[in-house]
mmCIF file of C-alpha atoms and ligand atoms in Angstrom:
data_model
loop_
_atom_site.group_PDB
_atom_site.id
_atom_site.type_symbol
_atom_site.label_atom_id
_atom_site.label_comp_id
_atom_site.label_asym_id
_atom_site.label_seq_id
_atom_site.Cartn_x
_atom_site.Cartn_y
_atom_site.Cartn_z
ATOM 1 C CA MET A 1 8.136 43.724 -45.610
ATOM 2 C CA PRO A 2 9.461 40.260 -46.460
ATOM 3 C CA GLU A 3 11.638 38.559 -43.893
ATOM 4 C CA LEU A 4 15.177 37.573 -44.760
ATOM 5 C CA ALA A 5 16.274 33.960 -44.943
ATOM 6 C CA LEU A 6 18.292 32.785 -41.945
ATOM 7 C CA THR A 7 22.048 33.045 -42.007
ATOM 8 C CA ASP A 8 24.161 30.023 -41.053
ATOM 9 C CA GLY A 9 24.980 31.634 -37.727
ATOM 10 C CA GLU A 10 21.314 32.213 -36.943
ATOM 11 C CA VAL A 11 20.448 28.625 -37.858
ATOM 12 C CA GLN A 12 23.182 27.368 -35.528
ATOM 13 C CA LEU A 13 21.955 29.549 -32.690
ATOM 14 C CA LEU A 14 18.357 28.397 -33.133
ATOM 15 C CA GLU A 15 19.427 24.779 -33.399
ATOM 16 C CA SER A 16 21.251 24.953 -30.062
ATOM 17 C CA ARG A 17 18.187 26.655 -28.531
ATOM 18 C CA LEU A 18 15.991 23.839 -29.816
ATOM 19 C CA ARG A 19 18.320 21.176 -28.467
ATOM 20 C CA GLU A 20 18.433 22.870 -25.063
ATOM 21 C CA ARG A 21 14.658 23.178 -25.038
ATOM 22 C CA ARG A 22 14.255 19.538 -26.017
ATOM 23 C CA GLN A 23 16.536 18.431 -23.211
ATOM 24 C CA GLN A 24 14.699 20.609 -20.701
ATOM 25 C CA ILE A 25 11.325 19.206 -21.769
ATOM 26 C CA GLY A 26 12.742 15.697 -21.409
ATOM 27 C CA VAL A 27 13.791 16.427 -17.830
ATOM 28 C CA GLU A 28 10.404 17.962 -16.995
ATOM 29 C CA LEU A 29 8.563 15.030 -18.541
ATOM 30 C CA GLY A 30 10.688 12.623 -16.529
ATOM 31 C CA GLY A 31 9.895 14.457 -13.297
ATOM 32 C CA LEU A 32 6.228 14.555 -14.181
ATOM 33 C CA ALA A 33 6.118 10.852 -14.942
ATOM 34 C CA GLN A 34 7.498 10.254 -11.462
ATOM 35 C CA THR A 35 4.830 12.528 -9.930
ATOM 36 C CA LEU A 36 2.119 10.676 -11.847
ATOM 37 C CA VAL A 37 3.343 7.388 -10.436
ATOM 38 C CA GLU A 38 3.252 8.851 -6.920
ATOM 39 C CA VAL A 39 -0.221 10.343 -7.313
ATOM 40 C CA ARG A 40 -1.471 7.088 -8.776
ATOM 41 C CA ALA A 41 -0.072 5.197 -5.791
ATOM 42 C CA ALA A 42 -1.573 7.689 -3.322
ATOM 43 C CA ARG A 43 -4.867 7.480 -5.157
ATOM 44 C CA GLY A 44 -4.917 3.718 -4.961
ATOM 45 C CA ALA A 45 -4.235 3.880 -1.235
ATOM 46 C CA GLU A 46 -6.895 6.521 -0.653
ATOM 47 C CA SER A 47 -10.239 5.572 0.872
ATOM 48 C CA VAL A 48 -13.522 5.910 -1.039
ATOM 49 C CA ASP A 49 -14.148 9.359 0.389
ATOM 50 C CA ASP A 50 -11.964 11.897 -1.374
ATOM 51 C CA GLU A 51 -14.262 14.833 -0.650
ATOM 52 C CA HIS A 52 -13.240 15.004 3.002
ATOM 53 C CA ASP A 53 -11.112 18.085 2.487
ATOM 54 C CA PRO A 54 -13.014 20.505 0.263
ATOM 55 C CA GLU A 55 -10.437 23.243 0.889
ATOM 56 C CA GLY A 56 -7.446 21.365 -0.465
ATOM 57 C CA PRO A 57 -7.012 19.980 -3.960
ATOM 58 C CA THR A 58 -8.262 16.423 -4.214
ATOM 59 C CA LEU A 59 -6.016 13.788 -5.674
ATOM 60 C CA SER A 60 -8.365 13.616 -8.636
ATOM 61 C CA SER A 61 -7.962 17.283 -9.455
ATOM 62 C CA GLU A 62 -4.216 17.017 -8.900
ATOM 63 C CA TRP A 63 -4.217 14.060 -11.258
ATOM 64 C CA SER A 64 -6.019 15.928 -14.021
ATOM 65 C CA ARG A 65 -3.808 18.974 -13.532
ATOM 66 C CA ILE A 66 -0.666 16.880 -13.944
ATOM 67 C CA HIS A 67 -2.204 15.124 -16.907
ATOM 68 C CA GLY A 68 -2.867 18.505 -18.505
ATOM 69 C CA VAL A 69 0.705 19.699 -17.962
ATOM 70 C CA HIS A 70 1.975 16.388 -19.278
ATOM 71 C CA GLY A 71 -0.077 16.789 -22.452
ATOM 72 C CA GLU A 72 1.255 20.300 -23.027
ATOM 73 C CA LEU A 73 4.859 19.202 -22.490
ATOM 74 C CA ALA A 74 4.428 16.242 -24.811
ATOM 75 C CA ALA A 75 3.021 18.581 -27.484
ATOM 76 C CA SER A 76 5.991 20.948 -27.037
ATOM 77 C CA ALA A 77 8.406 18.034 -27.292
ATOM 78 C CA HIS A 78 6.724 17.007 -30.528
ATOM 79 C CA ALA A 79 6.922 20.553 -31.931
ATOM 80 C CA VAL A 80 10.621 20.825 -31.058
ATOM 81 C CA ASP A 81 11.346 17.397 -32.576
ATOM 82 C CA ALA A 82 9.565 18.450 -35.757
ATOM 83 C CA ALA A 83 11.633 21.657 -35.882
ATOM 84 C CA LEU A 84 14.857 19.656 -35.477
ATOM 85 C CA GLU A 85 13.731 17.409 -38.339
ATOM 86 C CA ARG A 86 13.133 20.459 -40.527
ATOM 87 C CA LEU A 87 16.634 21.630 -39.653
ATOM 88 C CA ALA A 88 18.003 18.340 -40.933
ATOM 89 C CA THR A 89 16.145 18.717 -44.233
ATOM 90 C CA ALA A 90 16.864 22.442 -44.711
ATOM 91 C CA ARG A 91 13.140 23.227 -44.480
ATOM 92 C CA TYR A 92 13.706 25.033 -41.231
ATOM 93 C CA GLY A 93 12.804 28.720 -41.078
ATOM 94 C CA LEU A 94 10.401 28.563 -44.011
ATOM 95 C CA CYS A 95 6.692 29.023 -43.477
ATOM 96 C CA ALA A 96 4.740 25.773 -43.802
ATOM 97 C CA ARG A 97 1.930 27.615 -45.569
ATOM 98 C CA CYS A 98 3.445 30.268 -47.841
ATOM 99 C CA ASP A 99 7.085 29.058 -48.085
ATOM 100 C CA LEU A 100 8.486 32.487 -47.256
ATOM 101 C CA PRO A 101 11.145 32.868 -44.549
ATOM 102 C CA ILE A 102 9.634 33.060 -41.075
ATOM 103 C CA GLY A 103 12.215 35.587 -39.912
ATOM 104 C CA PHE A 104 14.840 35.407 -37.228
ATOM 105 C CA ALA A 105 13.092 37.615 -34.649
ATOM 106 C CA ARG A 106 10.048 35.348 -34.583
ATOM 107 C CA LEU A 107 12.137 32.177 -34.511
ATOM 108 C CA GLU A 108 14.278 33.570 -31.749
ATOM 109 C CA ALA A 109 11.132 33.914 -29.637
ATOM 110 C CA ARG A 110 9.600 30.637 -30.845
ATOM 111 C CA PRO A 111 12.227 28.393 -32.470
ATOM 112 C CA GLU A 112 9.596 25.728 -33.118
ATOM 113 C CA ALA A 113 7.309 28.070 -35.099
ATOM 114 C CA THR A 114 6.030 26.576 -38.367
ATOM 115 C CA LEU A 115 4.249 29.634 -39.770
ATOM 116 C CA CYS A 116 5.419 33.141 -40.578
ATOM 117 C CA ILE A 117 3.782 35.912 -38.582
ATOM 118 C CA ALA A 118 1.355 36.801 -41.399
ATOM 119 C CA CYS A 119 0.130 33.215 -41.791
ATOM 120 C CA ALA A 120 -0.031 32.698 -38.036
ATOM 121 C CA ARG A 121 -2.244 35.769 -37.728
ATOM 122 C CA ALA A 122 -4.407 34.677 -40.664
ATOM 123 C CA GLY A 123 -4.825 31.242 -39.072
ATOM 124 C CA GLU A 124 -5.872 32.518 -35.669
ATOM 125 C CA ARG A 125 -9.414 31.655 -34.772
HETATM 126 ZN ZN1 ZN B 201 3.529 32.264 -44.225
#
């Protein structure tokens, strides 16, 4: 069953969701950047032996964990920015692969989605 194109009201709702999400990611990224600075400072001050507490997370593992989260957030920020750009060019809500409407239900769950559900399933590895 083909999805319907978005109505103006739906587009507005999704746009405000995207803007909220973008703002939230910005705040989280800012907090994370601060944590990275702190971990880096603690790491620099740490002695050569960072295996002294095998029970607790080492600064190195904390560092890579934060780096991982940072990467994910940055990717989300990029996806949301791209969605906002598509909104500006009226490409929003259309599948990047087949050009059919993605459908409101899917966009409501994932406003930054670029593929319709059929293409997303076909593209899954
Ligand atoms: Zn598609």
